[in-house]
Tab-separated table of C-alpha atoms and ligand atoms in Angstrom:
chain	number	residue	atom	x	y	z
I	1	MET	CA	19.816	-87.267	-164.186
I	2	SER	CA	17.765	-86.982	-167.346
I	3	ILE	CA	14.526	-85.079	-167.094
I	4	ASP	CA	11.535	-87.266	-167.730
I	5	LEU	CA	9.334	-85.607	-170.295
I	6	GLU	CA	6.354	-87.774	-169.615
I	7	VAL	CA	3.788	-86.150	-167.363
I	8	TRP	CA	3.266	-88.434	-164.394
I	9	VAL	CA	-0.372	-87.551	-163.814
I	10	GLU	CA	-1.022	-88.974	-167.276
I	11	LYS	CA	1.393	-91.877	-166.978
I	12	TYR	CA	-0.208	-92.946	-163.680
I	13	ARG	CA	-3.783	-92.129	-164.551
I	14	PRO	CA	-5.997	-95.044	-163.414
I	15	ALA	CA	-6.964	-97.286	-166.326
I	16	ASP	CA	-9.760	-99.203	-164.612
I	17	PHE	CA	-12.347	-98.753	-161.892
I	18	ASP	CA	-10.391	-100.679	-159.266
I	19	GLU	CA	-7.440	-98.338	-159.671
I	20	ILE	CA	-9.589	-95.391	-158.580
I	21	VAL	CA	-8.931	-95.016	-154.872
I	22	SER	CA	-11.161	-93.679	-152.094
I	23	GLN	CA	-14.271	-93.149	-154.179
I	24	ASN	CA	-15.948	-96.443	-153.292
I	25	ILE	CA	-19.502	-95.191	-153.058
I	26	ALA	CA	-19.384	-93.333	-156.366
I	27	VAL	CA	-17.474	-96.055	-158.189
I	28	ASN	CA	-19.553	-98.989	-156.953
I	29	ASN	CA	-22.747	-97.275	-158.007
I	30	LEU	CA	-21.236	-96.389	-161.334
I	31	LYS	CA	-20.192	-99.933	-162.081
I	32	SER	CA	-23.782	-101.062	-161.973
I	33	PHE	CA	-24.932	-98.112	-164.078
I	34	VAL	CA	-22.522	-98.678	-166.900
I	35	LYS	CA	-23.363	-102.340	-167.361
I	36	ASP	CA	-26.119	-101.489	-169.768
I	37	LYS	CA	-24.863	-98.630	-171.823
I	38	PHE	CA	-28.123	-97.466	-173.339
I	39	ASP	CA	-29.836	-97.404	-169.966
I	40	MET	CA	-27.030	-95.394	-168.488
I	41	PRO	CA	-28.213	-92.014	-167.173
I	42	HIS	CA	-26.580	-88.692	-167.885
I	43	MET	CA	-24.166	-88.099	-165.054
I	44	ILE	CA	-22.561	-85.375	-162.989
I	45	PHE	CA	-19.292	-86.004	-161.178
I	46	ALA	CA	-18.923	-83.410	-158.467
I	47	GLY	CA	-16.072	-82.895	-156.052
I	48	PRO	CA	-12.733	-81.252	-155.314
I	49	ALA	CA	-9.868	-81.027	-157.838
I	50	GLY	CA	-7.666	-84.051	-158.430
I	51	THR	CA	-9.928	-86.694	-156.927
I	52	GLY	CA	-10.533	-88.841	-160.001
I	53	LYS	CA	-13.480	-87.328	-161.868
I	54	THR	CA	-11.875	-86.997	-165.296
I	55	SER	CA	-10.116	-90.345	-164.861
I	56	THR	CA	-13.431	-92.042	-164.100
I	57	ALA	CA	-15.156	-90.449	-167.102
I	58	LEU	CA	-12.338	-91.634	-169.370
I	59	ILE	CA	-12.557	-95.160	-167.937
I	60	ILE	CA	-16.283	-95.261	-168.695
I	61	ALA	CA	-15.744	-93.983	-172.229
I	62	ASN	CA	-12.967	-96.500	-172.830
I	63	LYS	CA	-14.973	-99.388	-171.417
I	64	LEU	CA	-18.054	-98.683	-173.456
I	65	LEU	CA	-16.479	-97.725	-176.736
I	66	LYS	CA	-13.984	-99.697	-178.726
I	67	LYS	CA	-10.751	-97.911	-179.643
I	68	ASP	CA	-11.732	-97.359	-183.274
I	69	LYS	CA	-15.005	-95.772	-182.229
I	70	TYR	CA	-13.551	-93.624	-179.488
I	71	TYR	CA	-12.558	-90.614	-181.539
I	72	ARG	CA	-15.756	-90.464	-183.497
I	73	ASN	CA	-18.060	-91.063	-180.552
I	74	VAL	CA	-16.559	-89.100	-177.685
I	75	LEU	CA	-16.645	-85.319	-177.530
I	76	GLU	CA	-14.588	-83.692	-174.799
I	77	LEU	CA	-15.115	-80.016	-174.032
I	78	ASN	CA	-14.097	-77.779	-171.180
I	79	ALA	CA	-15.481	-74.513	-169.893
I	80	SER	CA	-13.288	-72.297	-172.018
I	81	ASP	CA	-14.830	-73.932	-175.106
I	82	THR	CA	-18.289	-73.180	-173.818
I	83	VAL	CA	-18.150	-69.457	-173.194
I	84	ARG	CA	-19.706	-68.784	-176.582
I	85	MET	CA	-23.274	-69.952	-176.834
I	86	LYS	CA	-23.122	-70.292	-180.620
I	87	PHE	CA	-20.116	-72.562	-180.447
I	88	VAL	CA	-21.776	-74.840	-177.883
I	89	ARG	CA	-24.977	-75.056	-179.833
I	90	GLU	CA	-23.292	-75.830	-183.118
I	91	LYS	CA	-20.637	-78.147	-181.779
I	92	LEU	CA	-23.027	-80.193	-179.667
I	93	ASN	CA	-25.791	-80.325	-182.230
I	94	ASP	CA	-23.309	-81.426	-184.874
I	95	PHE	CA	-21.962	-84.132	-182.641
I	96	VAL	CA	-25.330	-85.363	-181.450
I	97	ASN	CA	-26.826	-85.442	-184.916
I	98	GLN	CA	-23.853	-86.337	-187.092
I	99	ASN	CA	-24.182	-89.624	-188.961
I	100	MET	CA	-27.479	-90.240	-187.172
I	101	ILE	CA	-28.215	-93.252	-189.299
I	102	LEU	CA	-24.751	-94.691	-189.076
I	103	THR	CA	-24.475	-94.257	-185.322
I	104	GLU	CA	-27.999	-94.681	-184.004
I	105	ASN	CA	-27.037	-97.958	-182.370
I	106	GLU	CA	-23.731	-96.689	-181.141
I	107	LEU	CA	-23.148	-95.016	-177.840
I	108	LYS	CA	-21.900	-91.427	-177.959
I	109	ILE	CA	-20.518	-89.650	-174.940
I	110	VAL	CA	-20.159	-85.933	-174.337
I	111	ILE	CA	-17.667	-85.169	-171.580
I	112	LEU	CA	-17.997	-81.626	-170.267
I	113	ASP	CA	-15.237	-80.634	-167.898
I	114	GLU	CA	-15.511	-77.637	-165.533
I	115	ALA	CA	-19.258	-77.509	-166.120
I	116	ASP	CA	-19.660	-75.214	-163.106
I	117	ASN	CA	-17.806	-72.513	-165.057
I	118	ILE	CA	-20.241	-72.578	-167.968
I	119	PRO	CA	-22.251	-69.324	-167.982
I	120	LYS	CA	-25.847	-69.816	-166.828
I	121	THR	CA	-27.321	-68.722	-170.160
I	122	VAL	CA	-25.201	-71.304	-171.950
I	123	GLN	CA	-26.302	-73.891	-169.369
I	124	GLN	CA	-29.904	-73.211	-170.431
I	125	THR	CA	-28.965	-74.030	-174.010
I	126	LEU	CA	-27.137	-77.093	-172.826
I	127	ARG	CA	-30.195	-78.193	-170.892
I	128	ARG	CA	-32.309	-78.120	-174.044
I	129	ILE	CA	-29.699	-80.098	-175.956
I	130	ILE	CA	-29.581	-82.707	-173.168
I	131	GLU	CA	-33.381	-82.927	-173.117
I	132	SER	CA	-33.722	-83.538	-176.806
I	133	ALA	CA	-30.681	-85.768	-177.301
I	134	PRO	CA	-31.396	-89.286	-178.618
I	135	THR	CA	-30.976	-92.132	-176.112
I	136	ASN	CA	-27.652	-93.248	-177.526
I	137	VAL	CA	-26.081	-89.935	-176.472
I	138	LYS	CA	-24.968	-89.629	-172.850
I	139	PHE	CA	-23.601	-86.586	-171.102
I	140	ILE	CA	-21.022	-86.681	-168.336
I	141	LEU	CA	-20.574	-83.299	-166.651
I	142	MET	CA	-17.753	-82.619	-164.244
I	143	CYS	CA	-17.600	-79.862	-161.671
I	144	ASN	CA	-16.088	-78.785	-158.388
I	145	TYR	CA	-19.217	-76.995	-157.152
I	146	ILE	CA	-22.532	-78.567	-158.024
I	147	ASN	CA	-24.448	-75.548	-156.730
I	148	GLN	CA	-23.139	-73.663	-159.758
I	149	ILE	CA	-25.056	-75.932	-162.111
I	150	ILE	CA	-28.652	-75.020	-162.867
I	151	ASP	CA	-31.316	-77.231	-161.267
I	152	PRO	CA	-32.933	-78.396	-164.524
I	153	ILE	CA	-29.621	-79.965	-165.530
I	154	VAL	CA	-28.927	-81.473	-162.103
I	155	SER	CA	-32.362	-83.054	-162.003
I	156	ARG	CA	-31.751	-84.764	-165.352
I	157	CYS	CA	-28.538	-86.395	-164.198
I	158	ALA	CA	-27.380	-89.013	-161.698
I	159	VAL	CA	-24.997	-87.207	-159.353
I	160	PHE	CA	-21.842	-88.895	-158.082
I	161	ARG	CA	-19.872	-87.174	-155.383
I	162	PHE	CA	-16.109	-87.464	-155.267
I	163	VAL	CA	-14.302	-86.819	-151.989
I	164	SER	CA	-10.845	-85.489	-151.105
I	165	LEU	CA	-8.303	-88.259	-150.798
I	166	PRO	CA	-7.119	-89.092	-147.273
I	167	LYS	CA	-3.468	-88.743	-146.407
I	168	GLU	CA	-2.658	-92.452	-146.448
I	169	LYS	CA	-4.018	-92.872	-149.991
I	170	VAL	CA	-2.109	-89.881	-151.314
I	171	VAL	CA	1.101	-91.072	-149.668
I	172	GLU	CA	0.563	-94.626	-150.883
I	173	LYS	CA	0.252	-93.463	-154.497
I	174	LEU	CA	3.273	-91.160	-154.181
I	175	LYS	CA	5.345	-94.005	-152.747
I	176	TYR	CA	4.274	-96.267	-155.581
I	177	ILE	CA	5.337	-93.671	-158.160
I	178	ALA	CA	8.619	-93.051	-156.322
I	179	GLN	CA	9.324	-96.766	-156.490
I	180	GLN	CA	8.379	-97.087	-160.169
I	181	GLU	CA	10.530	-94.103	-161.062
I	182	ASP	CA	13.406	-95.333	-158.942
I	183	LEU	CA	13.642	-92.136	-156.928
I	184	SER	CA	16.051	-92.064	-154.047
I	185	ILE	CA	14.588	-90.276	-151.080
I	186	PRO	CA	16.736	-90.218	-147.925
I	187	LYS	CA	15.136	-92.859	-145.685
I	188	GLU	CA	15.316	-90.845	-142.471
I	189	ARG	CA	13.474	-87.885	-144.020
I	190	GLU	CA	11.010	-89.869	-146.073
I	191	LYS	CA	8.106	-89.242	-143.703
I	192	GLU	CA	8.731	-85.495	-143.555
I	193	PHE	CA	8.910	-85.420	-147.355
I	194	PHE	CA	5.623	-87.234	-147.979
I	195	ASP	CA	3.898	-85.334	-145.150
I	196	THR	CA	4.914	-82.092	-146.859
I	197	LEU	CA	3.660	-83.241	-150.250
I	198	TYR	CA	0.345	-84.214	-148.700
I	199	PHE	CA	0.103	-80.905	-146.877
I	200	ILE	CA	0.740	-79.028	-150.127
I	201	SER	CA	-1.830	-81.140	-151.969
I	202	SER	CA	-4.605	-80.928	-149.360
I	203	GLY	CA	-6.051	-84.140	-150.793
I	204	ASP	CA	-5.639	-83.202	-154.471
I	205	LEU	CA	-3.731	-86.153	-155.879
I	206	ARG	CA	-2.924	-84.362	-159.119
I	207	LYS	CA	-1.238	-81.574	-157.205
I	208	ALA	CA	0.660	-84.103	-155.060
I	209	ILE	CA	1.954	-85.999	-158.113
I	210	ASN	CA	2.836	-82.800	-159.972
I	211	THR	CA	4.745	-81.468	-156.973
I	212	LEU	CA	6.681	-84.719	-156.720
I	213	GLN	CA	7.578	-84.549	-160.401
I	214	MET	CA	8.539	-80.895	-160.143
I	215	ALA	CA	10.782	-81.649	-157.148
I	216	VAL	CA	12.503	-84.339	-159.211
I	217	SER	CA	13.006	-82.194	-162.289
I	218	LEU	CA	14.386	-79.331	-160.197
I	219	GLU	CA	16.721	-81.864	-158.547
I	220	LEU	CA	15.468	-81.059	-155.075
I	221	LEU	CA	15.532	-84.687	-153.975
I	222	LYS	CA	19.294	-85.125	-153.787
I	223	ASP	CA	19.722	-83.067	-150.631
I	224	LEU	CA	16.001	-83.148	-150.063
I	225	ASN	CA	15.345	-79.434	-149.995
I	226	ILE	CA	11.912	-79.377	-148.388
I	227	ASP	CA	11.936	-75.607	-147.915
I	228	GLU	CA	12.411	-75.115	-151.637
I	229	ILE	CA	9.552	-77.518	-152.360
I	230	LEU	CA	7.283	-75.508	-150.071
I	231	LYS	CA	8.455	-72.283	-151.697
I	232	ILE	CA	7.862	-73.343	-155.294
I	233	SER	CA	4.403	-74.515	-154.235
I	234	GLY	CA	3.515	-71.106	-152.821
I	235	PHE	CA	4.030	-71.825	-149.107
I	236	ILE	CA	6.521	-70.181	-146.768
I	237	GLU	CA	9.610	-72.154	-145.816
I	238	ASN	CA	9.722	-74.022	-142.547
I	239	ALA	CA	12.492	-71.916	-140.995
I	240	VAL	CA	10.524	-68.697	-141.518
I	241	PHE	CA	7.321	-70.388	-140.428
I	242	ILE	CA	8.910	-71.589	-137.194
I	243	ASN	CA	10.074	-68.044	-136.366
I	244	LEU	CA	6.622	-66.720	-137.064
I	245	LYS	CA	5.085	-69.461	-134.971
I	246	THR	CA	7.353	-68.679	-132.011
I	247	ALA	CA	6.511	-64.984	-132.203
I	248	LEU	CA	2.788	-65.735	-132.334
I	249	LEU	CA	2.862	-68.305	-129.554
I	250	ASP	CA	4.745	-65.813	-127.393
I	251	GLY	CA	2.093	-63.222	-128.130
I	252	HIS	CA	4.567	-60.891	-129.890
I	253	PHE	CA	2.446	-59.303	-132.558
I	254	LEU	CA	5.022	-56.712	-133.658
I	255	LYS	CA	7.672	-59.378	-134.134
I	256	ALA	CA	5.202	-61.550	-136.057
I	257	ARG	CA	4.296	-58.626	-138.295
I	258	GLU	CA	7.952	-57.915	-138.961
I	259	ILE	CA	8.513	-61.514	-140.091
I	260	PHE	CA	5.338	-61.421	-142.140
I	261	THR	CA	6.325	-58.237	-144.014
I	262	SER	CA	9.771	-59.666	-144.745
I	263	ILE	CA	8.253	-62.537	-146.758
I	264	ASP	CA	8.648	-61.576	-150.395
I	265	TYR	CA	6.449	-64.198	-152.008
I	266	LEU	CA	3.129	-65.010	-150.478
I	267	ASP	CA	0.061	-66.872	-151.569
I	268	SER	CA	-2.440	-65.643	-149.037
I	269	ARG	CA	-4.771	-68.631	-149.020
I	270	ASN	CA	-1.856	-71.050	-148.718
I	271	PHE	CA	-0.521	-68.899	-145.905
I	272	ILE	CA	-3.840	-69.198	-144.092
I	273	ARG	CA	-3.703	-72.974	-144.408
I	274	GLN	CA	-0.191	-73.005	-143.052
I	275	LEU	CA	-1.188	-70.783	-140.127
I	276	MET	CA	-4.095	-73.068	-139.286
I	277	GLN	CA	-1.556	-75.738	-138.419
I	278	LEU	CA	-0.743	-73.604	-135.380
I	279	ILE	CA	-4.087	-74.014	-133.710
I	280	PRO	CA	-3.382	-77.336	-131.956
I	281	ASP	CA	-0.277	-75.707	-130.425
I	282	LEU	CA	-2.273	-72.978	-128.731
I	283	HIS	CA	-2.391	-75.003	-125.522
I	284	GLU	CA	-3.463	-72.234	-123.189
I	285	MET	CA	-6.460	-71.422	-125.273
I	286	GLY	CA	-9.799	-72.945	-124.327
I	287	ASN	CA	-11.984	-74.825	-126.792
I	288	ILE	CA	-14.428	-71.961	-127.216
I	289	GLU	CA	-11.647	-69.531	-128.006
I	290	LYS	CA	-10.156	-71.995	-130.453
I	291	SER	CA	-13.491	-72.315	-132.216
I	292	GLU	CA	-13.769	-68.534	-132.392
I	293	LEU	CA	-10.323	-68.344	-133.864
I	294	ILE	CA	-11.103	-71.012	-136.475
I	295	SER	CA	-14.208	-69.093	-137.412
I	296	TYR	CA	-12.057	-65.961	-137.756
I	297	PHE	CA	-9.754	-67.870	-140.135
I	298	GLY	CA	-12.824	-68.680	-142.208
I	299	ASP	CA	-13.877	-65.024	-142.286
I	300	ILE	CA	-10.452	-63.836	-143.400
I	301	ASP	CA	-10.268	-66.494	-146.124
I	302	TYR	CA	-13.678	-65.365	-147.330
I	303	TYR	CA	-12.834	-61.642	-147.310
I	304	ILE	CA	-9.706	-62.329	-149.319
I	305	SER	CA	-11.635	-64.438	-151.810
I	306	GLN	CA	-14.001	-61.484	-152.200
I	307	GLY	CA	-11.171	-59.106	-153.020
I	308	GLY	CA	-10.292	-57.753	-149.556
I	309	ASP	CA	-6.789	-56.308	-149.203
I	310	GLU	CA	-4.565	-59.286	-148.453
I	311	GLU	CA	-2.054	-57.476	-146.304
I	312	ILE	CA	-4.700	-55.880	-144.107
I	313	GLN	CA	-6.622	-59.130	-143.747
I	314	LEU	CA	-3.593	-61.262	-142.944
I	315	THR	CA	-2.167	-58.725	-140.509
I	316	SER	CA	-5.489	-58.699	-138.737
I	317	LEU	CA	-5.369	-62.491	-138.531
I	318	LEU	CA	-1.873	-62.423	-137.040
I	319	ALA	CA	-3.032	-59.849	-134.481
I	320	GLU	CA	-5.981	-62.038	-133.555
I	321	ILE	CA	-3.768	-65.072	-132.964
I	322	ALA	CA	-1.153	-63.138	-131.012
I	323	THR	CA	-3.653	-61.392	-128.756
I	324	LYS	CA	-5.950	-64.366	-128.190
I	325	LYS	CA	-2.887	-66.224	-127.077
I	326	LYS	CA	-2.370	-63.814	-124.164
I	327	VAL	CA	-5.941	-64.003	-122.875
M	1	LIG	N1	-9.305	-91.348	-156.836
M	1	LIG	C1	-8.158	-91.468	-157.525
M	1	LIG	N2	-7.576	-92.676	-157.664
M	1	LIG	C2	-6.414	-92.807	-158.328
M	1	LIG	N3	-5.754	-91.796	-158.918
M	1	LIG	C3	-6.283	-90.570	-158.813
M	1	LIG	C4	-7.508	-90.355	-158.117
M	1	LIG	N4	-7.788	-89.038	-158.158
M	1	LIG	C5	-6.799	-88.466	-158.850
M	1	LIG	N5	-5.874	-89.363	-159.252
M	1	LIG	C6	-4.614	-89.048	-159.942
M	1	LIG	O1	-4.593	-87.644	-160.189
M	1	LIG	C7	-4.632	-87.350	-161.578
M	1	LIG	C8	-5.744	-86.342	-161.815
M	1	LIG	O2	-7.005	-86.924	-161.589
M	1	LIG	P1	-8.303	-86.465	-162.387
M	1	LIG	O3	-7.899	-85.758	-163.637
M	1	LIG	O4	-9.183	-87.637	-162.545
M	1	LIG	O5	-8.896	-85.432	-161.358
M	1	LIG	P2	-10.232	-84.592	-161.428
M	1	LIG	O6	-11.081	-85.051	-160.291
M	1	LIG	O7	-10.798	-84.640	-162.794
M	1	LIG	O8	-9.715	-83.116	-161.095
M	1	LIG	P3	-10.212	-81.681	-161.645
M	1	LIG	O9	-11.432	-81.302	-160.878
M	1	LIG	O10	-9.067	-80.764	-161.289
M	1	LIG	O11	-10.416	-81.802	-163.117
M	1	LIG	C9	-4.868	-88.678	-162.275
M	1	LIG	O12	-4.086	-88.782	-163.423
M	1	LIG	C10	-4.424	-89.712	-161.267
M	1	LIG	O13	-3.067	-89.978	-161.436
M	2	LIG	MG1	-10.916	-83.152	-164.309
């Protein structure tokens, strides 16, 4: 099979509003905003990765600007471009003010990706540029965490919230791509395959599509090697997971620890997500204990994100599951 060089997330990027799935509230509001381009507010698209923010910004830019104007009138920057204050100031001021006379009746759009990673001091500069920009210049900021954007910017923008895609929408899109690309997925394992891709993606459609494409280019579809797909995505394979699960459900901490230490590749936060799948199987545990355990999962995830030793944290989590089980 020849390896397709085209990147599917680009090939299947939505080209119009009605191809954006699951973001009805944001998209419906947007449609009415972009009718009159000079009245359009500055905007912030906030939400998890791979939910359609960049796609939506590109649709707006394409709708409002004719092809020949696009390159002159759209400026796309991401956070790594914005680390240096001087660069931001010069680049944005140049863009906003260039050909003032020529373009005063033309819409110009600044698309700022990963705006939540822009240092706060640079955000202050950005705020002043937004404030003083002429009305034909509109800013679209994109971020995962809106609380990382300074209030004076947020209050100058209309905020649109993007949500994680539900399983059926992710699977629907993956099936569509599989059909377009003529992939042959063994019928009897189709559900397991798409369930796994969704699990890996946790609602991030970009990750789901990329994993599908990676599985195809590594030729993992022929014998449908789901374990390998989990592995290359930073999760532990099902066989190992099932052993670990049995040890934990039997309350055998030492056995569970032995399996855990034998895993040679581990992405701790993925591992936590995989372990969370166990909770519904803890039948003997009461609801209060289950809630306590979920809260413990949250603590461990947090400690790891703050630099806590992964092995110590994860071992402690395994101990908690194994011992709670015996209560
Ligand atoms: N809501 C959606 N509807 C249809 N396709 C989507 C949607 N969200 C994501 N996709 C698909 O995933 C790819 C990535 O989406 P996009 O770049 O818009 O995500 P994003 O929200 O900007 O993510 P990030 O925060 O990581 O930048 C798109 O090319 C598209 O194929
Ligand atoms: Mg994006």
